[in-house]
Amino acid sequence: MGRSTEHGLFQVIEDGRENRREAQKAQRQLNRERAKRRRERAREAKQDRFPEPEGRKVGPSGKYQLRGMHTLAPRAVRTTSHTASTAYPFVAGPGLGAQGLYIGRDMNGGGAFCFDPWSLYKSGVISGMSMMLFGQVGTGKSSLAKSLAVRQVLAGRKLSVASDKKGEWTRVVRGLGGTVIQVGPGLETRLNPLDPGTRPSTDVEGKPMTDHAWAMMVRTRRMSILVTLARILTDRDLTSPEHHVLAGALDSAVATAARESRVPVIPDVIAALQVQRDDEDKLIVEAASVMMMTLTRVSSGDLAGMFDGETTAVLDSSARATSIDTSALRGASPEAVRVVNACAGAWTEAMVTTRDGGQRLVIYEEGWDNISSEADLRRMVEQWKLARAYGIFNVLVLHKIADLEMAGDKDSRMAAMAKSLLSDADVKVIYRQDRSALKVTGSEMELSDRERALVRSLPKGTGLWRLGDSSFEVQNRLTKAELPLFDTDERMDKQQNEEVSA
Ligand SMILES: Nc1ncnc2c1ncn2[C@@H]1O[C@H](COP(=O)(O)OP(=O)(O)O)[C@@H](O)[C@H]1O
Ligand SMILES: [Mg+2]
């Protein structure tokens, strides 16, 4: 082995050492950089939590910087919720107390949220006996209305669902042992809009009901539903001659039916109008013809068989729970739907506006149909005003406040009536709403910024309750028995499955 080889070997060893030193140096540099980054991150995090004050720094440096020399140990303060609500508005309110039936959890107070409109009215917290419930589809509005209703019925109150478009209350009402009436084309059930309703023992003021007063009440009710039907079917207000011929036809229909000891039906009115067409006055003849043709639609076409005969199913005001299921009307003409709503509404109201009925919850589910015709809306406003006298609590379920504007042009009479419903409702519950719906809701209800942000992000089943001046964030708790009864998703799943397999 020559010297050159030896030299070569040393060179290799030397190169190896050099390489190792290089690698170690690079590693140390990397570690230094990593440590520096860690320190920077820690400093940033610390700055977020405890922003550095301007000017002179106080307190010892390091971990306890800015915290003073001593650890503070404030004593727990016990105070009344009344005082706390002044210091922390909205976060800590006095609550409603334990009066009433359990709804769920008060998300801010932490305790149970109980609600009973009748006792709140008695104690002066609310002055109007109606509630409006707003929220996007699937946020839990119907579930809240159902749990409120079921718990009230179990506590001895009564329930009427004015018009159930999806048929989702049928299970609930049957489950409570109540009566469900299903109306729709091709179904056996017939409702007679001219039914007198149940005769109450007293009038609104509590005086005994005389025969004369009762006869007047029935006549007004019948005339009002006839006019409503004619208005819906003609899509306009009636003229004076038309009013005149309808009133005349109603009287003779009532007389005819009385001779045969039965209640009058729409075909009796049509027959009486036919007679009026022989009148000498041209105006009367013309009006009678128009009204006859209009009402004939109730006994022919898409409405045939629903309202043109004597009532086949009886909605008894003594029943614990009743509902009118109009789900069979899916796909029917808008006029048909409105006629059914008008009849169902008039029917329900005839049944509930009696002082003998006891305390009752009346639900208008998906209620925008109820407020889209002026006649319906007017009847509703009047009935809501009388709610206190009759011991009724009304619940109107809508998607958004803007639905109320559907009731007519912005400044129209109808919009004003719809707004009066809103202002009369002393209980308003808002479930989750999107930004556009919230714009109107926020300004109409004077929601604070915090409440607006809250409403946008409410989870399913939780709502913002407004009772008079107080606000609550309430999570509606459903029991094991209620959950399957109220489930609307399940039915959708089933429907979708059926559609898929069809
Ligand atoms: N508080 C709740 N707890 C648990 N599930 C709920 C609650 N509220 C609603 N749900 C469920 O959400 C689904 C939709 O609720 P639903 O009340 O029909 O909504 P909306 O009437 O607002 O369209 C229902 O199937 C119901 O079971
Ligand atoms: Mg619903």
PDB file of C-alpha atoms in Angstrom, residues 22-141:
ATOM      1  CA  GLU A  22     -21.978  20.477   8.785  1.00  0.00           C
ATOM      2  CA  ALA A  23     -25.024  18.332   9.539  1.00  0.00           C
ATOM      3  CA  GLN A  24     -24.856  19.133  13.262  1.00  0.00           C
ATOM      4  CA  LYS A  25     -24.575  22.811  12.501  1.00  0.00           C
ATOM      5  CA  ALA A  26     -27.605  22.688  10.227  1.00  0.00           C
ATOM      6  CA  GLN A  27     -29.579  20.781  12.882  1.00  0.00           C
ATOM      7  CA  ARG A  28     -28.680  23.401  15.554  1.00  0.00           C
ATOM      8  CA  GLN A  29     -29.765  26.176  13.211  1.00  0.00           C
ATOM      9  CA  LEU A  30     -33.062  24.385  12.568  1.00  0.00           C
ATOM     10  CA  ASN A  31     -33.684  23.915  16.311  1.00  0.00           C
ATOM     11  CA  ARG A  32     -32.958  27.592  16.931  1.00  0.00           C
ATOM     12  CA  GLU A  33     -35.463  28.606  14.253  1.00  0.00           C
ATOM     13  CA  ARG A  34     -38.089  26.257  15.625  1.00  0.00           C
ATOM     14  CA  ALA A  35     -37.650  27.578  19.143  1.00  0.00           C
ATOM     15  CA  LYS A  36     -37.898  31.112  17.834  1.00  0.00           C
ATOM     16  CA  ARG A  37     -41.154  30.339  16.067  1.00  0.00           C
ATOM     17  CA  ARG A  38     -42.517  28.677  19.217  1.00  0.00           C
ATOM     18  CA  ARG A  39     -41.649  31.743  21.257  1.00  0.00           C
ATOM     19  CA  GLU A  40     -43.329  33.997  18.718  1.00  0.00           C
ATOM     20  CA  ARG A  41     -46.473  31.914  18.716  1.00  0.00           C
ATOM     21  CA  ALA A  42     -46.617  31.873  22.504  1.00  0.00           C
ATOM     22  CA  ARG A  43     -46.150  35.636  22.561  1.00  0.00           C
ATOM     23  CA  GLU A  44     -48.972  36.131  20.069  1.00  0.00           C
ATOM     24  CA  ALA A  45     -51.318  33.899  22.042  1.00  0.00           C
ATOM     25  CA  LYS A  46     -50.480  35.763  25.203  1.00  0.00           C
ATOM     26  CA  GLN A  47     -51.070  39.091  23.531  1.00  0.00           C
ATOM     27  CA  ASP A  48     -54.526  37.955  22.443  1.00  0.00           C
ATOM     28  CA  ARG A  49     -55.518  37.081  25.953  1.00  0.00           C
ATOM     29  CA  PHE A  50     -53.886  39.938  27.794  1.00  0.00           C
ATOM     30  CA  PRO A  51     -53.362  42.884  25.467  1.00  0.00           C
ATOM     31  CA  GLU A  52     -50.285  44.887  26.348  1.00  0.00           C
ATOM     32  CA  PRO A  53     -51.298  48.205  27.872  1.00  0.00           C
ATOM     33  CA  GLU A  54     -50.132  51.439  26.377  1.00  0.00           C
ATOM     34  CA  GLY A  55     -47.494  53.279  28.389  1.00  0.00           C
ATOM     35  CA  ARG A  56     -45.714  52.035  31.517  1.00  0.00           C
ATOM     36  CA  LYS A  57     -45.953  48.357  32.314  1.00  0.00           C
ATOM     37  CA  VAL A  58     -47.064  47.459  35.796  1.00  0.00           C
ATOM     38  CA  GLY A  59     -46.724  44.365  37.902  1.00  0.00           C
ATOM     39  CA  PRO A  60     -43.991  41.784  37.786  1.00  0.00           C
ATOM     40  CA  SER A  61     -42.879  40.524  34.411  1.00  0.00           C
ATOM     41  CA  GLY A  62     -43.296  36.982  33.256  1.00  0.00           C
ATOM     42  CA  LYS A  63     -46.126  34.582  33.861  1.00  0.00           C
ATOM     43  CA  TYR A  64     -48.218  36.824  36.117  1.00  0.00           C
ATOM     44  CA  GLN A  65     -47.564  40.017  34.234  1.00  0.00           C
ATOM     45  CA  LEU A  66     -50.351  42.590  34.657  1.00  0.00           C
ATOM     46  CA  ARG A  67     -52.072  40.526  37.289  1.00  0.00           C
ATOM     47  CA  GLY A  68     -50.945  42.542  40.264  1.00  0.00           C
ATOM     48  CA  MET A  69     -48.970  41.319  43.246  1.00  0.00           C
ATOM     49  CA  HIS A  70     -51.661  39.185  44.802  1.00  0.00           C
ATOM     50  CA  THR A  71     -54.042  36.609  43.493  1.00  0.00           C
ATOM     51  CA  LEU A  72     -57.581  37.904  43.804  1.00  0.00           C
ATOM     52  CA  ALA A  73     -60.110  35.655  45.465  1.00  0.00           C
ATOM     53  CA  PRO A  74     -63.429  37.513  45.241  1.00  0.00           C
ATOM     54  CA  ARG A  75     -66.164  36.252  47.498  1.00  0.00           C
ATOM     55  CA  ALA A  76     -69.160  34.682  45.787  1.00  0.00           C
ATOM     56  CA  VAL A  77     -72.054  37.105  45.736  1.00  0.00           C
ATOM     57  CA  ARG A  78     -75.546  35.860  46.146  1.00  0.00           C
ATOM     58  CA  THR A  79     -78.180  38.169  44.711  1.00  0.00           C
ATOM     59  CA  THR A  80     -81.726  38.070  43.456  1.00  0.00           C
ATOM     60  CA  SER A  81     -82.333  37.445  39.792  1.00  0.00           C
ATOM     61  CA  HIS A  82     -84.122  40.783  39.741  1.00  0.00           C
ATOM     62  CA  THR A  83     -80.910  42.613  40.642  1.00  0.00           C
ATOM     63  CA  ALA A  84     -78.802  40.381  38.393  1.00  0.00           C
ATOM     64  CA  SER A  85     -81.042  41.150  35.453  1.00  0.00           C
ATOM     65  CA  THR A  86     -80.098  44.827  35.791  1.00  0.00           C
ATOM     66  CA  ALA A  87     -76.391  44.044  35.836  1.00  0.00           C
ATOM     67  CA  TYR A  88     -76.593  41.428  33.086  1.00  0.00           C
ATOM     68  CA  PRO A  89     -79.641  42.247  30.945  1.00  0.00           C
ATOM     69  CA  PHE A  90     -80.916  39.312  28.875  1.00  0.00           C
ATOM     70  CA  VAL A  91     -78.355  36.929  30.360  1.00  0.00           C
ATOM     71  CA  ALA A  92     -80.060  36.741  33.708  1.00  0.00           C
ATOM     72  CA  GLY A  93     -83.744  37.537  33.744  1.00  0.00           C
ATOM     73  CA  PRO A  94     -86.155  36.864  36.559  1.00  0.00           C
ATOM     74  CA  GLY A  95     -87.796  34.074  34.519  1.00  0.00           C
ATOM     75  CA  LEU A  96     -91.475  33.318  34.465  1.00  0.00           C
ATOM     76  CA  GLY A  97     -91.495  31.227  37.567  1.00  0.00           C
ATOM     77  CA  ALA A  98     -92.774  27.719  37.806  1.00  0.00           C
ATOM     78  CA  GLN A  99     -96.369  28.514  36.887  1.00  0.00           C
ATOM     79  CA  GLY A 100     -97.674  26.548  33.972  1.00  0.00           C
ATOM     80  CA  LEU A 101     -96.611  23.562  31.984  1.00  0.00           C
ATOM     81  CA  TYR A 102     -93.077  22.533  31.170  1.00  0.00           C
ATOM     82  CA  ILE A 103     -91.855  23.631  27.736  1.00  0.00           C
ATOM     83  CA  GLY A 104     -88.146  22.957  28.047  1.00  0.00           C
ATOM     84  CA  ARG A 105     -84.938  24.515  29.237  1.00  0.00           C
ATOM     85  CA  ASP A 106     -84.294  28.207  29.705  1.00  0.00           C
ATOM     86  CA  MET A 107     -80.874  28.396  28.011  1.00  0.00           C
ATOM     87  CA  ASN A 108     -79.818  31.521  29.886  1.00  0.00           C
ATOM     88  CA  GLY A 109     -81.372  31.034  33.285  1.00  0.00           C
ATOM     89  CA  GLY A 110     -80.454  27.356  33.116  1.00  0.00           C
ATOM     90  CA  GLY A 111     -83.662  26.144  34.722  1.00  0.00           C
ATOM     91  CA  ALA A 112     -86.956  24.869  33.433  1.00  0.00           C
ATOM     92  CA  PHE A 113     -89.085  27.133  31.286  1.00  0.00           C
ATOM     93  CA  CYS A 114     -92.771  26.794  32.037  1.00  0.00           C
ATOM     94  CA  PHE A 115     -95.575  28.507  30.207  1.00  0.00           C
ATOM     95  CA  ASP A 116     -99.278  28.837  30.738  1.00  0.00           C
ATOM     96  CA  PRO A 117    -101.058  31.629  28.866  1.00  0.00           C
ATOM     97  CA  TRP A 118    -104.085  31.639  31.171  1.00  0.00           C
ATOM     98  CA  SER A 119    -102.097  32.116  34.348  1.00  0.00           C
ATOM     99  CA  LEU A 120     -99.780  34.662  32.657  1.00  0.00           C
ATOM    100  CA  TYR A 121    -102.859  36.582  31.605  1.00  0.00           C
ATOM    101  CA  LYS A 122    -104.230  36.445  35.121  1.00  0.00           C
ATOM    102  CA  SER A 123    -100.987  37.726  36.583  1.00  0.00           C
ATOM    103  CA  GLY A 124    -100.819  40.526  33.999  1.00  0.00           C
ATOM    104  CA  VAL A 125     -97.633  39.413  32.195  1.00  0.00           C
ATOM    105  CA  ILE A 126     -99.507  39.235  28.897  1.00  0.00           C
ATOM    106  CA  SER A 127    -102.637  41.087  27.898  1.00  0.00           C
ATOM    107  CA  GLY A 128    -103.475  39.417  24.574  1.00  0.00           C
ATOM    108  CA  MET A 129    -104.399  35.756  24.316  1.00  0.00           C
ATOM    109  CA  SER A 130    -102.574  34.855  21.158  1.00  0.00           C
ATOM    110  CA  MET A 131     -99.188  33.612  20.098  1.00  0.00           C
ATOM    111  CA  MET A 132     -97.310  33.829  16.838  1.00  0.00           C
ATOM    112  CA  LEU A 133     -94.707  31.294  15.951  1.00  0.00           C
ATOM    113  CA  PHE A 134     -92.190  32.052  13.186  1.00  0.00           C
ATOM    114  CA  GLY A 135     -89.341  30.021  11.744  1.00  0.00           C
ATOM    115  CA  GLN A 136     -87.880  28.313   8.694  1.00  0.00           C
ATOM    116  CA  VAL A 137     -89.162  24.914   7.598  1.00  0.00           C
ATOM    117  CA  GLY A 138     -87.956  22.083   9.800  1.00  0.00           C
ATOM    118  CA  THR A 139     -86.834  24.190  12.745  1.00  0.00           C
ATOM    119  CA  GLY A 140     -89.356  22.697  15.159  1.00  0.00           C
ATOM    120  CA  LYS A 141     -92.306  25.132  15.125  1.00  0.00           C
TER     121      LYS A 141
END
